mmCIF file of C-alpha atoms in Angstrom:
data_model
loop_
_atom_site.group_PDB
_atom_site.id
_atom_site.type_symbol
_atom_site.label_atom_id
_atom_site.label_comp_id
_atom_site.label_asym_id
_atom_site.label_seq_id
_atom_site.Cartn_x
_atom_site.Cartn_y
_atom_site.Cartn_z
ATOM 1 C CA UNK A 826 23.084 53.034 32.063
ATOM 2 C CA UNK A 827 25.704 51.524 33.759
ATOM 3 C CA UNK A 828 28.591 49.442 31.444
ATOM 4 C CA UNK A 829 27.253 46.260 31.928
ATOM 5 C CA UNK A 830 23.648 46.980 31.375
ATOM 6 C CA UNK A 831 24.863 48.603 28.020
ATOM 7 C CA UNK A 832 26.595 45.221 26.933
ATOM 8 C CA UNK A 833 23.301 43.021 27.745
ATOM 9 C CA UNK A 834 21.138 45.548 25.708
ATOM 10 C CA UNK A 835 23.769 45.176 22.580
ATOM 11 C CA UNK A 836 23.770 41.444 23.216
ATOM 12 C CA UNK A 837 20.304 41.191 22.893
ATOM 13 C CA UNK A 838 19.373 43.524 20.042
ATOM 14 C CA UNK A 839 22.560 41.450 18.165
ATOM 15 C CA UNK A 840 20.465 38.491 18.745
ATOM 16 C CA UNK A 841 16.849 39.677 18.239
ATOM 17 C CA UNK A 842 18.641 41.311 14.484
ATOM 18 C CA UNK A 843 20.500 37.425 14.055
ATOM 19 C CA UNK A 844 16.970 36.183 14.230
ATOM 20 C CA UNK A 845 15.654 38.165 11.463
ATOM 21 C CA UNK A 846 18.059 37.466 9.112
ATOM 22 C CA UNK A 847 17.519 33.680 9.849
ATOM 23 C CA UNK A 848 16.351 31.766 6.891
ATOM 24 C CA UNK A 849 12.747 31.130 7.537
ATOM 25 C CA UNK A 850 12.278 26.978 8.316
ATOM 26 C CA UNK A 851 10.985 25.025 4.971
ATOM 27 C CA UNK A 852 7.667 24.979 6.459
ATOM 28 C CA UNK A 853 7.009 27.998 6.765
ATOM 29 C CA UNK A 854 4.436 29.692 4.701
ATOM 30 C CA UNK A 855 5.485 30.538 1.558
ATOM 31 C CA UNK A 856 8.928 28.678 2.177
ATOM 32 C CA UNK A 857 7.375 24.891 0.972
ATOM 33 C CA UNK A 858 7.270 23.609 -1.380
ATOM 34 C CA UNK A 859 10.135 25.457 -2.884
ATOM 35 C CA UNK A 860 11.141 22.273 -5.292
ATOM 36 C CA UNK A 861 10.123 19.165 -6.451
ATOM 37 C CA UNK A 862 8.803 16.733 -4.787
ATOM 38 C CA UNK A 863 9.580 13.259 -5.042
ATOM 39 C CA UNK A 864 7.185 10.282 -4.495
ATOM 40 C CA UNK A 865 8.956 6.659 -4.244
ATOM 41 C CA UNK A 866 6.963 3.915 -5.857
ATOM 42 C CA UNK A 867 7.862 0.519 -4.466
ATOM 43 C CA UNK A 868 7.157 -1.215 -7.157
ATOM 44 C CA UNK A 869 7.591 -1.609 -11.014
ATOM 45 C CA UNK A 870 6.155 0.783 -13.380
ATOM 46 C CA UNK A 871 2.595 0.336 -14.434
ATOM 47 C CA UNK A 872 1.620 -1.623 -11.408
ATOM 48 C CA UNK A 873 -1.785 -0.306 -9.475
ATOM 49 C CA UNK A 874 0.822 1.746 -6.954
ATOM 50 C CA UNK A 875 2.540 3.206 -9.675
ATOM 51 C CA UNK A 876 -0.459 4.202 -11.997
ATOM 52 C CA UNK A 877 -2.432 5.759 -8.809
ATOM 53 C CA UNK A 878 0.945 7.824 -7.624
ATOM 54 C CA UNK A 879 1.190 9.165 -11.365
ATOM 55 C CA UNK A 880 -2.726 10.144 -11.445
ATOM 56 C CA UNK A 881 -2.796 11.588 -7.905
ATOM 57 C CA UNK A 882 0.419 14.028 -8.666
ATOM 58 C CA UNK A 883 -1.403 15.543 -11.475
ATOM 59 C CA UNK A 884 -3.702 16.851 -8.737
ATOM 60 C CA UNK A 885 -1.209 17.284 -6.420
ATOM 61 C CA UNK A 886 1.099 19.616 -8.722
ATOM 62 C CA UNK A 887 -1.909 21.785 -9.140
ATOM 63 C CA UNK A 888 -2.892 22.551 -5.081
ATOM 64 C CA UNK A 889 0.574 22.894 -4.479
ATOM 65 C CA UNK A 890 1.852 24.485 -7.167
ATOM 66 C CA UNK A 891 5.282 22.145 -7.414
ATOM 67 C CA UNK A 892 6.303 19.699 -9.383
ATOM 68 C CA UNK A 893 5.955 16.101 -8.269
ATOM 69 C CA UNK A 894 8.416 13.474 -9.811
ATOM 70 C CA UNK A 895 7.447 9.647 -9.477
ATOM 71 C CA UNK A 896 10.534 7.290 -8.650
ATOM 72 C CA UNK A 897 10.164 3.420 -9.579
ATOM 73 C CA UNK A 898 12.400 1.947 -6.773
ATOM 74 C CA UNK A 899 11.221 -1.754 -6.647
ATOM 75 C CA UNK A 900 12.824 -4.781 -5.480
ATOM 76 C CA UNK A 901 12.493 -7.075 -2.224
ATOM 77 C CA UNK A 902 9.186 -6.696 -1.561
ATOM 78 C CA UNK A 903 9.182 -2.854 -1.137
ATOM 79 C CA UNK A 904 12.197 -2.934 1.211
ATOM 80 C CA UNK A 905 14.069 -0.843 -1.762
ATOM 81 C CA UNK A 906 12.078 1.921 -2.436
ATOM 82 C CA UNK A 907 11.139 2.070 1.695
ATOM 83 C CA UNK A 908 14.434 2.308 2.535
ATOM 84 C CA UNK A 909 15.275 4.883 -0.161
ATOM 85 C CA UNK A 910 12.438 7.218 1.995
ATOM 86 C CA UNK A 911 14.021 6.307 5.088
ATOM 87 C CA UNK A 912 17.804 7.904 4.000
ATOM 88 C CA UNK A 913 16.081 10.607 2.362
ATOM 89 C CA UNK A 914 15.865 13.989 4.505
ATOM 90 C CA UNK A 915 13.234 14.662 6.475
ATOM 91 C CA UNK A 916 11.926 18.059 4.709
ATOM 92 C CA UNK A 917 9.074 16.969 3.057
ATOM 93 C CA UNK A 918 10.313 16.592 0.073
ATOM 94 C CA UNK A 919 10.718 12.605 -0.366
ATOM 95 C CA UNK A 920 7.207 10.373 0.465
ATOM 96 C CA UNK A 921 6.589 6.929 -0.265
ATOM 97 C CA UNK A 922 3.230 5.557 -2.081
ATOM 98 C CA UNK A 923 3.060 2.259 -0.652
ATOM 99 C CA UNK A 924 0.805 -1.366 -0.336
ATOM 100 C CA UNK A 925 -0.510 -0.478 3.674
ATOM 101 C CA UNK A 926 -0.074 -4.184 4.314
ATOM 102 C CA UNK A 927 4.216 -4.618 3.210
ATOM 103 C CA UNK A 928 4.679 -2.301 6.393
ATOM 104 C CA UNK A 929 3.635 -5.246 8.498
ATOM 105 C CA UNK A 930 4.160 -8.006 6.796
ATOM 106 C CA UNK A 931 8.254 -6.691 5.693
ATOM 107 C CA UNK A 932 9.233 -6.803 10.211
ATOM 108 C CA UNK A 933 7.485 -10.382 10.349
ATOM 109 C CA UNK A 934 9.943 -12.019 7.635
ATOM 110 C CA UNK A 935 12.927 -9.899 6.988
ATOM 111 C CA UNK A 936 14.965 -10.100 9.671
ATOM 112 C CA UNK A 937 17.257 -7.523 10.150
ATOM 113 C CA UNK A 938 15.451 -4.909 7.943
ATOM 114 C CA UNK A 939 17.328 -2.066 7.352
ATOM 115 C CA UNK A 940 14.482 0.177 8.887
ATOM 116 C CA UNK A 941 11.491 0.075 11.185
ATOM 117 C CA UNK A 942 8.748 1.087 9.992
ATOM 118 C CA UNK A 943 7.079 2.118 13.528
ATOM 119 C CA UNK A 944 9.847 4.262 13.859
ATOM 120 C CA UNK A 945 10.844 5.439 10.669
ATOM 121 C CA UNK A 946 7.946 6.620 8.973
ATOM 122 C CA UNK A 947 5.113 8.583 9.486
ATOM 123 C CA UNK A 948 1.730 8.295 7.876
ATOM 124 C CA UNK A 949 0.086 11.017 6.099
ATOM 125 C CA UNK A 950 -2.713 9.691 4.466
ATOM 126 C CA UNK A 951 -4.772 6.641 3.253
ATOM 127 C CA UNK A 952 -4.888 6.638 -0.875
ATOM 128 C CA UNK A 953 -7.011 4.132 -2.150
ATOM 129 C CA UNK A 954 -9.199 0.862 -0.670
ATOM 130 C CA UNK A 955 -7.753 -2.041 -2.776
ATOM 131 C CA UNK A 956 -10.241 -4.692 -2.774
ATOM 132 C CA UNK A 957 -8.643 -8.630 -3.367
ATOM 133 C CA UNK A 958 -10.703 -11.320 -5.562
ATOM 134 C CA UNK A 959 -10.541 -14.990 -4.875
ATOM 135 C CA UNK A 960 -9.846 -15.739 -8.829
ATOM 136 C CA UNK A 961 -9.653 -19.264 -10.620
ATOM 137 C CA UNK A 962 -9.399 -20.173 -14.258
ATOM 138 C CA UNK A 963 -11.718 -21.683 -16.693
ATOM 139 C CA UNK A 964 -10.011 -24.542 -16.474
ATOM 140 C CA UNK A 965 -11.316 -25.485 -12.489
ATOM 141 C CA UNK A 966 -14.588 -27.318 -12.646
ATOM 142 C CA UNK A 967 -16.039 -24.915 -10.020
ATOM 143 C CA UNK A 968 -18.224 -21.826 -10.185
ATOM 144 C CA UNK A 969 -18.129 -20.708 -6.917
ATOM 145 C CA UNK A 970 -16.375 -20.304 -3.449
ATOM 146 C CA UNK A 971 -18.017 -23.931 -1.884
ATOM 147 C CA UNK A 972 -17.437 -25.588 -4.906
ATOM 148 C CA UNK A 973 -14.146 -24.570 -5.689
ATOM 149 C CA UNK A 974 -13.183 -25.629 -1.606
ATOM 150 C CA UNK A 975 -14.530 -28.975 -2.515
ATOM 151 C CA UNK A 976 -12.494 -29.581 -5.318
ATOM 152 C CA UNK A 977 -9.198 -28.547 -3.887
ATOM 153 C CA UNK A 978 -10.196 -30.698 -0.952
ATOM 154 C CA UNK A 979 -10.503 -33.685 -3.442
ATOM 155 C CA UNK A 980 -6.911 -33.061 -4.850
ATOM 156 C CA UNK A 981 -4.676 -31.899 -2.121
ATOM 157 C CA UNK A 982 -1.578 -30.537 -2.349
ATOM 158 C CA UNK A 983 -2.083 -30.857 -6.301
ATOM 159 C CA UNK A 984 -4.223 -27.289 -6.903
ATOM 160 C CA UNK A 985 -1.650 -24.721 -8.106
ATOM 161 C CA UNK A 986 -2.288 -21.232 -6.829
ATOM 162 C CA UNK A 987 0.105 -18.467 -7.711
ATOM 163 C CA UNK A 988 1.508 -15.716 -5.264
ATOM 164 C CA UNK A 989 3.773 -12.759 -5.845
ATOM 165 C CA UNK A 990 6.190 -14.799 -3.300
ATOM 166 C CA UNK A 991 6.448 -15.451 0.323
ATOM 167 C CA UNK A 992 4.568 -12.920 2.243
ATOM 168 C CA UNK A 993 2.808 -11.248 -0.231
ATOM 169 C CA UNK A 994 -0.417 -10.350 0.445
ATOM 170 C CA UNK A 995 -1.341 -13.235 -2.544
ATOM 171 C CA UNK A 996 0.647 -15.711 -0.368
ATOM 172 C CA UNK A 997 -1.206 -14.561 2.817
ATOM 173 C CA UNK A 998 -4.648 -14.871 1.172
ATOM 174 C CA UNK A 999 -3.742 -18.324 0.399
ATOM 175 C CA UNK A 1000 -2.763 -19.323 4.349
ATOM 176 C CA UNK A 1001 -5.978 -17.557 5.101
ATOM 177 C CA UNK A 1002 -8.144 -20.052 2.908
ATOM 178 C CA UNK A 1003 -6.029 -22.773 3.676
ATOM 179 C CA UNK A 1004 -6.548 -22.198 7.335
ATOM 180 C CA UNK A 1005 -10.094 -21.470 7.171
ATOM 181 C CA UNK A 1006 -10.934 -24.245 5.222
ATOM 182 C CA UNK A 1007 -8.635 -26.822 5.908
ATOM 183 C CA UNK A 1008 -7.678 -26.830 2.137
ATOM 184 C CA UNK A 1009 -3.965 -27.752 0.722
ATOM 185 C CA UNK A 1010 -2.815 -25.967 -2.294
ATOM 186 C CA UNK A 1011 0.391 -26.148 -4.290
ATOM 187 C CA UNK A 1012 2.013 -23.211 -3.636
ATOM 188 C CA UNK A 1013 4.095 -21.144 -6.735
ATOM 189 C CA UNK A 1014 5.471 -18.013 -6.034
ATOM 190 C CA UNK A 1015 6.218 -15.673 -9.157
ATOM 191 C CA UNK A 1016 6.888 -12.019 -8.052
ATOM 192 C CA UNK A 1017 3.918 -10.493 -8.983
ATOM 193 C CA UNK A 1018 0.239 -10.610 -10.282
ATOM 194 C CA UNK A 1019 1.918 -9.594 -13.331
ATOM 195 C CA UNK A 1020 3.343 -12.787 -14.078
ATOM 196 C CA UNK A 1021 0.746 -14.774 -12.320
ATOM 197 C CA UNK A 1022 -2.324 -13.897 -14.186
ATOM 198 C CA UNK A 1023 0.018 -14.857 -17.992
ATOM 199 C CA UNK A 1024 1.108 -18.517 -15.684
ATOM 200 C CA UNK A 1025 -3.236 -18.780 -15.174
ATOM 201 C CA UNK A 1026 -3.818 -18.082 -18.794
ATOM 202 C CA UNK A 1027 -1.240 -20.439 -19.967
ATOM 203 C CA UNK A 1028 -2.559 -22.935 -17.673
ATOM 204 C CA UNK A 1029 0.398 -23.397 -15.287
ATOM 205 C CA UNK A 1030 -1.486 -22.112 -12.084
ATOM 206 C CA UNK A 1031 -5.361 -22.471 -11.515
ATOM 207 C CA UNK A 1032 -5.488 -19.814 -9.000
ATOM 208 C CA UNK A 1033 -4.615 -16.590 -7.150
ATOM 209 C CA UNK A 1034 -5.988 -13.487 -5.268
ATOM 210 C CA UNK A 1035 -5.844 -9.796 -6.707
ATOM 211 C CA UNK A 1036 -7.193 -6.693 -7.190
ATOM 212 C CA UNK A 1037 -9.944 -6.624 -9.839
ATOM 213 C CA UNK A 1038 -8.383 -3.887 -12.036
ATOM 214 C CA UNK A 1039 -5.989 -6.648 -13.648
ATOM 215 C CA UNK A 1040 -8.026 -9.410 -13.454
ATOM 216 C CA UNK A 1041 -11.285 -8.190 -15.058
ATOM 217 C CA UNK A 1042 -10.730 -8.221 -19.043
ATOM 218 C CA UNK A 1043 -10.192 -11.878 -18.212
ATOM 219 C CA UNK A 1044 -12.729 -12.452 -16.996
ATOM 220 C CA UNK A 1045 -15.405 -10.589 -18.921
ATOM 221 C CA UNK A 1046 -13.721 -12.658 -21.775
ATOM 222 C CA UNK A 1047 -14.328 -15.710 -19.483
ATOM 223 C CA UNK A 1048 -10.944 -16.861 -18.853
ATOM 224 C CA UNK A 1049 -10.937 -16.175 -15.230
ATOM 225 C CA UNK A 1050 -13.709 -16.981 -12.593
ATOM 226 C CA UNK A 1051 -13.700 -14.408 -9.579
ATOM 227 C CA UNK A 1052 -15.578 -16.216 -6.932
ATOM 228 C CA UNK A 1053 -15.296 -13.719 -3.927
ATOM 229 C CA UNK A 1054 -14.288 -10.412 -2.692
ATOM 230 C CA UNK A 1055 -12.020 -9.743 0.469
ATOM 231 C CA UNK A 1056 -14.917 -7.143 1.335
ATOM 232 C CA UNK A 1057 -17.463 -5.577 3.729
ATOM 233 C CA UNK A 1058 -19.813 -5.289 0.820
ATOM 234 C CA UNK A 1059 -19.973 -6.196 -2.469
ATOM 235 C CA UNK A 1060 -18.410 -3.906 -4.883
ATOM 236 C CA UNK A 1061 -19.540 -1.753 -7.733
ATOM 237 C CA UNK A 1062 -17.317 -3.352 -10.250
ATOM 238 C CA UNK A 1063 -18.696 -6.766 -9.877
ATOM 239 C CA UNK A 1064 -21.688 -6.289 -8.059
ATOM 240 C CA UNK A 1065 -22.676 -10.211 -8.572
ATOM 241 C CA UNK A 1066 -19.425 -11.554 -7.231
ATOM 242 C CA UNK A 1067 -20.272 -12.103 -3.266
ATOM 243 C CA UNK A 1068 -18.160 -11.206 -0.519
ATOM 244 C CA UNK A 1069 -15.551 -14.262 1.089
ATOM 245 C CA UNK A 1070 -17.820 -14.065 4.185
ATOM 246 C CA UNK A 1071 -20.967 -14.881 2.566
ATOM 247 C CA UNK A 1072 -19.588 -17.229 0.437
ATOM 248 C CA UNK A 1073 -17.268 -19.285 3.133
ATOM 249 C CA UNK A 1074 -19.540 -18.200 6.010
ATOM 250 C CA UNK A 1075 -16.382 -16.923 7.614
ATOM 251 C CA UNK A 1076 -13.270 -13.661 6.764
ATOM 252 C CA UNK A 1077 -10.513 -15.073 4.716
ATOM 253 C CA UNK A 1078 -9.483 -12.921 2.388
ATOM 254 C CA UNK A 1079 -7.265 -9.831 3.049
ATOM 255 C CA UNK A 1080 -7.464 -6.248 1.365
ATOM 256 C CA UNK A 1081 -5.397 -3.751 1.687
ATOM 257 C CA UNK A 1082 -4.800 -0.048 0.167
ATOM 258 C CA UNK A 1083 -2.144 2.348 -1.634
ATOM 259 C CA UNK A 1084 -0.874 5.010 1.530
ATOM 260 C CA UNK A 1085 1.008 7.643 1.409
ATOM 261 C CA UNK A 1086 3.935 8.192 4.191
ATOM 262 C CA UNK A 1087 7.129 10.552 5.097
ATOM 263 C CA UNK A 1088 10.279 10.027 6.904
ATOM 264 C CA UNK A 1089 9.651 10.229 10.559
ATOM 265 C CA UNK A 1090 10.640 13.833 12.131
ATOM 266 C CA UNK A 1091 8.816 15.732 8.609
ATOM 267 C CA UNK A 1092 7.440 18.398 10.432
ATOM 268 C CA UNK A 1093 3.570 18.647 11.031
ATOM 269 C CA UNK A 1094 2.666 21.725 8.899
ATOM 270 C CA UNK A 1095 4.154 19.735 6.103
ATOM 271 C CA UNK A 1096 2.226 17.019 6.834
ATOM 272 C CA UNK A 1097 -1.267 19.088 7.542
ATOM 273 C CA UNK A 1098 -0.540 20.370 3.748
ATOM 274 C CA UNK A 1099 0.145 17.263 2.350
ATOM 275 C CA UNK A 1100 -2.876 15.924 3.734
ATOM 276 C CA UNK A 1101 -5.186 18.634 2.795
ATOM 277 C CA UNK A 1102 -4.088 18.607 -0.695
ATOM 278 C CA UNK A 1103 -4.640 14.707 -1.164
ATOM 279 C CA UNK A 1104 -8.109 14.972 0.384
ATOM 280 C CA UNK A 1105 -9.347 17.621 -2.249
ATOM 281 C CA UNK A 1106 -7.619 16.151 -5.137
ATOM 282 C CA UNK A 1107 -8.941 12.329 -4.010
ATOM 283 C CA UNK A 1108 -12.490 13.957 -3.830
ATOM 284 C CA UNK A 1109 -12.455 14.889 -7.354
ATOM 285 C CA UNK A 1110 -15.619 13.112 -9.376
ATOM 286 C CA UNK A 1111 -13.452 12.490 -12.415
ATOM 287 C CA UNK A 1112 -10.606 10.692 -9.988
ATOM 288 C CA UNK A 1113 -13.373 8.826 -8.032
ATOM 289 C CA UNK A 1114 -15.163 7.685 -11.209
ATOM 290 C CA UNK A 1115 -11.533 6.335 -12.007
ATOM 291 C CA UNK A 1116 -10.803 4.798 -9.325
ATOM 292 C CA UNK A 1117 -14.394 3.046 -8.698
ATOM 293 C CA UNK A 1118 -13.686 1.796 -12.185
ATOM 294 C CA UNK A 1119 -10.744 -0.318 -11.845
ATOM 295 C CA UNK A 1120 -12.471 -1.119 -8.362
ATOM 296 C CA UNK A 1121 -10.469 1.108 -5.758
ATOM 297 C CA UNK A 1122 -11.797 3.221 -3.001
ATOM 298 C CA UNK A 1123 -10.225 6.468 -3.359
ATOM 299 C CA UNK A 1124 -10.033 8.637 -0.889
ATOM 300 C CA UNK A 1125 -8.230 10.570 1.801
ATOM 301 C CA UNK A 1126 -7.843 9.896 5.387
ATOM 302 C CA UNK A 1127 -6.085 11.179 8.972
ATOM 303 C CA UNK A 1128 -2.791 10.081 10.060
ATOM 304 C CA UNK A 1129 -4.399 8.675 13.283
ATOM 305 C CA UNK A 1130 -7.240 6.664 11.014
ATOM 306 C CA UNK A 1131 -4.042 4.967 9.139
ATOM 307 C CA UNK A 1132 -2.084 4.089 12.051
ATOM 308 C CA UNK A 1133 -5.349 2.334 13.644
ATOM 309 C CA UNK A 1134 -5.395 0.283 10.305
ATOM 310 C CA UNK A 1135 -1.993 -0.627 10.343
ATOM 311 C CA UNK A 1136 -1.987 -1.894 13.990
ATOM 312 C CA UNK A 1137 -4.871 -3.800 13.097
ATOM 313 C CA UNK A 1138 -3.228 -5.011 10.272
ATOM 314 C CA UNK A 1139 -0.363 -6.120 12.549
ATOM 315 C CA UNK A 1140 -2.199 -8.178 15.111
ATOM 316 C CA UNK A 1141 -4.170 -10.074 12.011
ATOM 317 C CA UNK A 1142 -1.088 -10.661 10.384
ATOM 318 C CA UNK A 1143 1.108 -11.326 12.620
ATOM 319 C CA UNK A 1144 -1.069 -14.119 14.213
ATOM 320 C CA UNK A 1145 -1.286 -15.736 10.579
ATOM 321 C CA UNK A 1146 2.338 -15.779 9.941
ATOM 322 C CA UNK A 1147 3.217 -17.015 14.037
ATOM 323 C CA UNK A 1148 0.486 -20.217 13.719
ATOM 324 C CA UNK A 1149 1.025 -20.853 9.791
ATOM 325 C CA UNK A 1150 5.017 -20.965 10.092
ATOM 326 C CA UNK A 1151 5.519 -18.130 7.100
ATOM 327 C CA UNK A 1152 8.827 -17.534 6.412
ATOM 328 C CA UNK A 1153 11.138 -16.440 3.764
ATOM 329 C CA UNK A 1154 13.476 -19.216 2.835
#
């Protein structure tokens, strides 16, 4: 072997034996999860995001064998705890729990965010179905969907229905009826249906949208009046209560869900694991008897099956916020 022939050999056993020694990536098997991992709740503690992130990650900590810690990062309508995600690495370790819809809705009104969502996150999977009520109180002479229209109709502008502020999906709800129905209603942000369902029981707003989890105890003491569901079907919960399209004849109510998502560039076996971990621990019978309860959906889903739903979400939404003039003063 001549001298140069000798070199290249060395050179390339050097780098084959450089190779070996390399720290496997985090991905690799065996290698992740090696720490915690951290799940960023947009919201306040206790709110239906918040209590379904600290259920799930019991689960979670037992297929993966980590700890999970869940981070209350709220403020501006999610943009917070988003754009905590965003500055996090990208290895795995840092997801968001999110409301599916604030991803659209947060481009349409906050101008410049501090993130795009299309580009800075990835979804790994769908977490629960969150089902929205058309709710009034006692105090509206109306006990249902055409009747309550008919009264708002009779006092416009003078019906007080309560949001969780400009472009939450309560204030969307309320352009959808509005629109459908050529209704006018008084419109009183709080910040969320925290303080809007007290403001209904102490008789300062008449009416609202939400999930059924809060509302419920209200109205099984008759307080509150659900008189539709933003649903295919009716639901379990209140099987009696119909849905807004067989009440109104016509979609005007909004759902949306709890998803889970990473910082764009996570790699993919991350991802895969993620995902296959959610989807046994959301088809648990004790978790789904939970979650059917408080009238969620639970349940797992593929990447591709959330990003249809989001892009759906973004041509319905953003065609309600372009003709109805929603913005955030």
């Amino acid at each position: 072997m001549n001298r140069n022939c000798f070199r290249q050999a060395c050179a390339a056993l050097a780098m084959l034996f450089a190779a070996c020694l390399a720290p496997a990536p985090a991905w690799a098997e065996g290698g992740w999860p090696s720490r915690p991992i951290r799940i960023v709740v947009p919201y306040p503690p206790g709110t239906g995001p918040d209590v379904m992130a600290r259920l799930v990650t019991e689960g979670m900590a037992k297929e993966l064998k980590t700890a999970f810690v869940v981070e209350n990062k709220a403020g501006a309508n999610a943009i917070i705890g988003t754009s905590e995600v965003v500055k996090s690495p990208a290895d795995g370790y840092t997801f968001l729990l999110v409301d599916r819809l604030t991803l659209t809705v947060n481009p349409l009104l906050y101008q410049p965010l501090p993130f795009d969502p299309r580009k800075d996150l990835v979804s790994v999977s769908n977490i629960a179905d969150v089902n929205l009520y058309l709710v009034a109180s006692a105090q509206v002479p109306a006990n249902d969907f055409r009747s309550f229209i008919a009264y708002v109709k009779a006092h416009p502008g003078e019906v007080p229905f309560g949001t969780g502020g400009v472009g939450s999906v309560m204030h969307l709800n309320m352009e959808l009826l509005q629109a459908g129905t050529g209704v006018q209603f008084l419109h009183v942000p709080y910040k969320a249906l925290a303080e809007v369902i007290p403001a209904m029981l102490g008789g300062q707003v008449v009416a609202t949208s939400g999930g059924v989890e809060a509302l419920l105890p209200h109205v099984q003491k008759g307080s509150l009046k659900l008189l539709a569901v933003g649903a295919s079907a009716r639901t379990p919960v209140a099987p009696n209560v119909p849905t807004i399209t067989e009440a109104g004849g016509s979609d005007m109510l909004l759902s949306t869900s709890y998803s889970l998502h990473a910082k764009a560039g996570t790699p993919a076996e991350i991802l895969a694991r993620m995902n296959a971990a959610l989807a046994k621990v959301l088809a648990a019978p004790d978790l789904q008897a939970w979650a059917s309860a408080r009238g969620l959906r639970a349940g797992a889903s593929k990447p591709a099956e959330l990003d249809a739903q989001i892009a759906v979400d973004a041509e319905r939404v953003g065609k309600l916020v372009r003709e109805r003039g929603i913005k955030v003063q």
